[in-house]
Coordinates of C-alpha atoms and ligand atoms in Angstrom, one line a residue:
X29 CA 273.1 142.5 134.9
X30 CA 272.6 143.8 138.5
X31 CA 269.2 144.4 140.3
X32 CA 267.5 147.4 139.6
X33 CA 265.3 147.4 143.1
X34 CA 264.4 144.9 145.8
X35 CA 261.8 144.8 148.2
X36 CA 262.5 143.4 151.6
X37 CA 260.6 142.4 154.6
X38 CA 261.4 142.1 158.1
X39 CA 258.9 140.4 160.9
X40 CA 261.3 138.2 163.4
X41 CA 260.5 140.3 166.4
X42 CA 258.0 142.8 167.0
X43 CA 258.7 145.3 164.5
X44 CA 256.9 144.9 160.9
X45 CA 259.3 146.4 158.7
X46 CA 259.4 146.7 154.6
X47 CA 261.8 148.5 152.6
X48 CA 263.0 149.0 148.9
X49 CA 266.7 149.4 148.1
X50 CA 268.4 149.9 144.7
X51 CA 270.9 147.7 143.1
X52 CA 273.8 149.9 144.7
X53 CA 272.4 149.4 148.2
X54 CA 270.8 152.9 148.6
X55 CA 267.7 152.9 150.7
X56 CA 264.8 154.4 148.6
X57 CA 262.2 154.1 151.6
X58 CA 261.9 151.9 154.8
X59 CA 258.5 151.8 156.3
X60 CA 257.8 150.4 159.8
X61 CA 255.0 149.5 162.3
X62 CA 256.0 149.6 165.9
X63 CA 254.2 147.3 168.5
X64 CA 255.5 148.8 171.7
X65 CA 251.9 150.1 173.1
X66 CA 250.9 146.6 172.5
X67 CA 253.5 144.7 174.4
X68 CA 254.0 147.5 177.0
X69 CA 251.2 146.2 179.3
X70 CA 252.9 142.7 179.6
X71 CA 256.6 144.2 180.2
X72 CA 258.0 142.3 177.1
X73 CA 257.1 140.8 173.9
X74 CA 253.8 138.6 173.7
X75 CA 254.6 136.3 170.8
X76 CA 250.9 135.5 169.9
X77 CA 250.1 139.5 169.8
X78 CA 253.7 140.1 167.9
X79 CA 252.2 137.9 164.9
X80 CA 248.7 139.1 164.8
X81 CA 250.1 142.6 164.5
X82 CA 252.2 141.6 161.5
X83 CA 249.3 140.2 160.0
X84 CA 247.8 143.4 160.1
X85 CA 250.6 145.5 159.4
X86 CA 252.6 143.7 156.7
X87 CA 250.3 144.5 153.4
X88 CA 249.6 148.1 154.1
X89 CA 253.6 148.4 154.7
X90 CA 254.4 146.8 151.4
X91 CA 252.1 149.4 149.5
X92 CA 253.3 152.3 151.6
X93 CA 257.0 151.4 150.9
X94 CA 256.4 151.1 147.3
X95 CA 254.3 154.5 147.1
X96 CA 257.2 156.4 149.3
X97 CA 260.2 155.2 146.9
X98 CA 258.1 155.9 143.9
X99 CA 259.2 152.2 142.6
X100 CA 256.6 150.2 140.9
X101 CA 256.2 146.3 140.8
X102 CA 257.6 146.3 137.2
X103 CA 261.0 147.6 138.5
X104 CA 261.1 145.4 141.4
X105 CA 263.5 142.6 140.5
X106 CA 263.9 140.3 143.8
X107 CA 262.5 139.9 147.2
X108 CA 264.5 139.5 150.4
X109 CA 262.8 138.2 153.8
X110 CA 264.1 137.3 157.3
X111 CA 263.3 133.8 157.9
X112 CA 265.7 133.3 161.0
X113 CA 266.4 133.7 164.0
X114 CA 263.1 135.0 165.5
X115 CA 260.0 134.1 166.7
X116 CA 258.3 131.4 164.7
X117 CA 254.8 133.0 164.7
X118 CA 256.0 136.4 163.6
X119 CA 258.6 134.9 160.9
X120 CA 255.9 133.0 159.5
X121 CA 254.0 136.2 158.6
X122 CA 256.7 138.1 156.5
X123 CA 257.9 135.0 155.1
X124 CA 254.4 134.0 153.8
X125 CA 254.1 137.4 152.4
X126 CA 257.3 137.3 150.7
X127 CA 256.6 133.8 149.1
X128 CA 253.4 135.0 147.7
X129 CA 254.8 138.1 146.2
X130 CA 257.8 135.9 144.8
X131 CA 255.3 133.5 143.3
X132 CA 252.6 136.2 142.1
X133 CA 255.2 138.4 140.6
X134 CA 257.6 135.7 139.4
X135 CA 260.6 137.4 141.3
X136 CA 263.5 135.7 143.0
X137 CA 263.3 135.2 146.6
X138 CA 266.1 135.0 148.9
X139 CA 265.6 134.0 153.1
X140 CA 268.1 136.0 155.2
X141 CA 269.5 135.8 158.8
X142 CA 268.4 138.7 160.7
X143 CA 271.5 138.7 162.6
X144 CA 273.5 139.2 159.1
X145 CA 271.2 142.1 158.7
X146 CA 272.4 143.9 161.6
X147 CA 276.3 143.1 160.4
X148 CA 275.7 144.8 157.2
X149 CA 273.7 147.5 158.6
X150 CA 276.4 150.1 158.7
X151 CA 277.3 149.7 155.0
X152 CA 273.7 150.9 154.1
X153 CA 273.5 154.2 152.6
X154 CA 270.5 156.7 152.3
X155 CA 270.1 160.7 151.7
X156 CA 271.8 161.3 154.9
X157 CA 274.2 158.8 155.6
X158 CA 277.1 156.7 154.0
X159 CA 279.5 154.7 155.7
X160 CA 283.2 155.9 155.8
X161 CA 285.0 155.4 152.7
X162 CA 287.8 153.6 154.5
X163 CA 285.5 151.3 156.4
X164 CA 285.5 147.8 154.7
X165 CA 285.8 144.2 155.4
X166 CA 287.4 142.7 157.5
X167 CA 285.7 144.2 160.7
X168 CA 284.4 143.5 163.9
X169 CA 280.7 143.4 164.5
X170 CA 279.3 144.0 168.2
X171 CA 275.6 143.3 167.7
X172 CA 273.5 144.4 170.8
X173 CA 269.8 144.2 171.0
X174 CA 267.1 143.0 172.7
X175 CA 267.5 139.4 171.3
X176 CA 271.1 139.2 170.8
X177 CA 274.7 140.3 172.2
X178 CA 277.2 138.7 169.9
X179 CA 280.9 139.7 168.9
X180 CA 281.5 138.7 165.3
X181 CA 284.6 138.8 163.1
X182 CA 283.2 139.8 159.8
X183 CA 285.6 138.5 157.5
X184 CA 283.8 139.5 154.3
X185 CA 280.2 139.3 153.3
X186 CA 278.9 135.9 154.2
X187 CA 281.9 134.8 156.2
X188 CA 281.3 135.2 159.8
X189 CA 282.9 134.0 162.8
X190 CA 281.4 134.3 166.3
X191 CA 284.0 135.0 168.8
X192 CA 282.0 136.0 171.8
X193 CA 278.4 135.7 172.9
X194 CA 275.9 136.3 175.7
X195 CA 275.8 132.9 177.9
X196 CA 272.3 134.2 179.4
X197 CA 270.4 137.4 178.9
X198 CA 271.2 139.8 175.8
X199 CA 272.2 143.3 176.6
X200 CA 268.7 144.8 175.6
X201 CA 267.1 142.3 178.0
X202 CA 269.2 143.3 180.8
X203 CA 268.2 147.0 180.2
X204 CA 264.5 146.2 179.8
X205 CA 264.5 143.9 182.9
X206 CA 266.1 146.4 185.2
X207 CA 263.6 149.3 183.7
X208 CA 260.7 146.9 184.6
X209 CA 262.1 146.3 188.4
X210 CA 262.6 149.9 188.6
X211 CA 259.2 150.7 187.5
X212 CA 259.9 152.4 184.1
X213 CA 257.8 151.7 180.9
X214 CA 258.6 149.0 178.0
X215 CA 261.1 148.9 176.2
X216 CA 263.2 150.4 178.9
X217 CA 266.6 150.7 177.4
X218 CA 266.0 154.3 176.1
X219 CA 264.4 155.3 179.5
X220 CA 267.4 153.8 181.7
X221 CA 269.9 156.0 179.1
X222 CA 267.7 159.1 179.8
X223 CA 267.5 158.7 183.6
X224 CA 271.2 157.7 184.0
X225 CA 272.6 160.9 182.3
X226 CA 271.5 162.6 185.2
X227 CA 272.6 160.1 187.9
X228 CA 275.9 159.0 189.5
X229 CA 277.7 156.4 187.9
X230 CA 279.5 154.9 190.9
X231 CA 276.9 155.1 193.4
X232 CA 276.2 151.3 193.4
X233 CA 278.3 148.8 192.5
X234 CA 276.9 146.5 190.1
X235 CA 279.0 142.9 189.1
X236 CA 280.6 143.1 185.8
X237 CA 280.0 139.2 184.5
X238 CA 282.6 137.6 182.7
X239 CA 285.0 140.8 182.9
X240 CA 288.0 139.2 183.9
X241 CA 287.6 136.1 182.0
X242 CA 290.0 135.7 178.7
X243 CA 287.1 134.5 176.6
X244 CA 284.8 137.1 174.8
X245 CA 281.5 135.8 176.1
X246 CA 279.2 137.8 178.0
X247 CA 276.5 137.3 180.8
X248 CA 274.1 139.8 182.2
X249 CA 271.8 137.3 184.3
X250 CA 274.0 138.2 187.6
X251 CA 273.6 141.7 187.1
X252 CA 269.6 141.6 187.1
X253 CA 269.9 139.4 190.4
X254 CA 272.1 141.9 192.0
X255 CA 269.5 144.9 191.0
X256 CA 266.7 142.7 192.4
X257 CA 268.5 142.5 195.8
X258 CA 269.5 145.8 195.9
X259 CA 265.9 147.1 195.1
X260 CA 264.6 145.3 198.1
X261 CA 266.3 147.9 200.5
X262 CA 264.4 150.7 199.2
X263 CA 260.8 151.3 199.8
X264 CA 258.8 151.7 196.4
X265 CA 258.0 154.1 194.2
X266 CA 261.6 155.0 194.3
X267 CA 262.1 159.0 194.2
X268 CA 263.7 160.7 191.0
X269 CA 267.2 160.8 192.3
X270 CA 267.6 157.3 193.4
X271 CA 266.2 156.0 190.1
X272 CA 268.9 158.2 188.3
X273 CA 271.5 156.9 190.3
X274 CA 270.3 153.2 190.0
X275 CA 270.1 153.8 186.3
X276 CA 273.8 155.3 185.7
X277 CA 275.3 152.6 187.8
X278 CA 273.7 149.7 186.5
X279 CA 274.2 151.3 182.9
X280 CA 277.8 151.7 183.3
X281 CA 278.2 147.9 184.4
X282 CA 276.9 146.9 181.0
X283 CA 278.9 149.3 179.2
X284 CA 282.3 148.7 181.2
X285 CA 281.8 144.9 180.1
X286 CA 280.8 145.5 176.3
X287 CA 283.7 148.1 176.1
X288 CA 286.0 145.4 177.8
X289 CA 285.1 142.8 175.2
X290 CA 285.6 144.9 172.1
X291 CA 289.1 146.0 173.5
X292 CA 289.8 142.2 173.9
X293 CA 288.6 141.4 170.7
X294 CA 290.6 143.9 168.9
X295 CA 293.8 142.5 170.7
X296 CA 292.9 139.0 170.1
X297 CA 292.1 139.7 166.1
X298 CA 294.5 142.5 165.3
X299 CA 291.2 144.0 163.6
X300 CA 291.1 147.7 164.2
X301 CA 287.5 148.5 162.5
X302 CA 284.6 148.0 164.7
X303 CA 281.0 148.3 163.8
X304 CA 278.3 148.4 166.6
X305 CA 275.0 148.0 166.0
X306 CA 271.4 146.9 167.5
X307 CA 268.9 148.7 169.6
X308 CA 271.5 149.0 172.5
X309 CA 273.9 150.9 170.3
X310 CA 271.7 153.6 170.8
X311 CA 273.2 154.0 174.3
X312 CA 274.6 157.4 174.7
X313 CA 277.1 156.0 177.4
X314 CA 278.3 153.2 175.3
X315 CA 278.5 155.5 172.2
X316 CA 280.8 158.1 174.5
X317 CA 283.1 155.3 176.0
X318 CA 283.4 153.5 172.4
X319 CA 284.6 157.1 171.3
X320 CA 287.2 157.0 174.3
X321 CA 288.1 153.2 173.4
X322 CA 288.7 154.2 169.8
X323 CA 290.5 157.6 170.5
X324 CA 292.9 155.9 173.1
X325 CA 293.7 152.7 171.0
X326 CA 293.6 154.3 167.3
X327 CA 290.5 152.1 166.4
X328 CA 287.7 153.2 163.9
X329 CA 284.8 152.6 165.5
X330 CA 281.1 153.3 163.5
X331 CA 277.6 153.0 164.1
X332 CA 275.0 153.1 161.8
X333 CA 272.2 155.7 162.4
X334 CA 269.5 154.7 164.5
X335 CA 266.9 153.9 161.8
X336 CA 269.3 151.2 160.7
X337 CA 270.4 150.3 164.1
X338 CA 267.1 148.8 165.3
X339 CA 265.2 146.1 163.7
X340 CA 264.5 147.3 160.2
X341 CA 264.0 145.9 156.5
X342 CA 266.6 148.1 154.9
X343 CA 269.4 146.0 156.6
X344 CA 267.7 142.7 155.3
X345 CA 267.4 144.3 152.0
X346 CA 271.2 144.8 151.7
X347 CA 271.9 141.3 152.9
X348 CA 269.3 140.2 150.3
X349 CA 270.8 142.3 147.4
X350 CA 274.2 140.7 147.9
X351 CA 273.1 137.2 148.1
X352 CA 270.8 137.7 144.9
X353 CA 273.8 139.0 143.1
X354 CA 276.0 135.9 143.9
X355 CA 273.1 133.9 142.5
X356 CA 271.5 132.8 145.4
X357 CA 268.1 131.7 145.2
X358 CA 265.5 129.9 148.2
X359 CA 262.8 127.8 147.0
X360 CA 259.1 128.4 147.8
X361 CA 259.6 125.5 150.4
X362 CA 261.7 127.9 152.5
X363 CA 260.7 127.4 156.1
X364 CA 261.5 129.4 159.4
X365 CA 263.7 129.0 161.9
X366 CA 263.7 130.3 165.8
X367 CA 267.4 129.8 165.5
X368 CA 270.6 130.6 163.2
X369 CA 271.5 127.7 160.9
X370 CA 274.8 126.2 161.4
X371 CA 276.2 127.3 158.1
X372 CA 275.3 130.9 159.1
X373 CA 278.2 131.4 161.1
X374 CA 281.5 129.7 162.4
X375 CA 282.8 129.6 166.2
X376 CA 286.0 130.6 167.0
X377 CA 288.0 128.3 169.2
X378 CA 290.2 131.4 169.5
X379 CA 289.1 132.5 172.8
X380 CA 288.2 129.6 175.0
X381 CA 288.7 129.6 179.0
Ligands
LIG1406 O1 267.2 146.1 167.7 P1 266.5 146.4 168.5 O2 265.3 147.3 167.9 O3 265.3 144.8 168.5 C1 265.8 143.4 168.8 O4 266.4 142.9 167.9 O5 265.8 143.5 170.2 O6 266.8 146.4 170.1 C2 265.8 146.8 171.1 C3 266.8 146.9 172.2 C4 265.7 146.8 173.7 O7 266.0 146.0 174.6 C5 266.0 148.3 174.0 O8 265.5 148.7 175.4 C6 266.9 148.9 173.6 O9 267.5 148.0 172.3 N1 267.8 150.1 173.6 C7 268.5 150.7 174.4 C8 268.5 152.2 173.9 N2 267.6 152.2 172.9 C9 267.2 150.8 172.8 N3 269.3 150.2 175.3 C10 270.1 151.1 175.7 N4 269.9 152.4 175.8 C11 269.4 153.0 174.5 N5 269.5 154.1 174.5
LIG1407 ZN1 267.5 142.9 165.9

């Protein structure tokens, strides 16, 4: 018999999230607490503050998610919780909550890899979103967020091959660090995106890291260094039109690389279904250019809606549901890990230099 409802918890970074999904992967409720204002004064996430805030948010969010979905504990049949990769203190808060619920309610527990959550997010359903009917395994997933930049062949659920990853900064990190340099707020990706829409994309020439290399890896640290050097030429505070041009040019360098690597991944694998997910997939220029690529190359490119792109517990719930359905169970001695486990992904020898 399938699961009626499962409750899922995500606390791997700075967002606290709890979701209830049904046995069809249909989202009943997702409740979130965002900590941006806590970390903004520091221009980045302070791990200790993140875990402290998770401890305050987690129990009220569990109650709120149940209330919002009108699902009672009697109908919850499993618990899914992110236990890797992420900030150890943050993961601990979610895991302890998950274990306590599993133990006290006598429910099966399953620990989920956060990146697997991003990978399956485009397959979630709710009252206003469903993936296109013809979108199915295998597909390519480009995961672009504050902590990750990876290209993954999603062969089927649970069978993932990493074919490209960042060698240094994540793409979201590249946006956030640039936003800090230019004097915008945190997190900066969305602000860079907004300013870029009014700027000139070819005003400044930023390096495209690893653009011409045959492999599918990414590098964004040279871009940040180039921005740092360029900014020494200008008097602070920068005027608005200069900021707009800088943002447009910088954003174009990131988007160019992401699009080029998707294109190369399609050529290498022959897979023409692509899901772009993670916070950076909200970027309007990335979406625009991905659409152009899709049209020129006859690809199917999908994005989950923003609420499922950024960190959220619904995606953890879907991965959890499918793992529980397969009979997987985690014991109450389940731990947390800052990195993925070796069994989570295989790595392609596909595209070495
Ligand atoms: O997936 P996410 O919410 O959290 C992580 O797992 O990191 O992604 C957050 C990242 C941040 O770096 C943020 O600046 C970036 O996504 N981001 C954007 C945009 N919206 C969010 N980057 C570029 N353009 C955007 N519109
Ligand atoms: Zn994430």
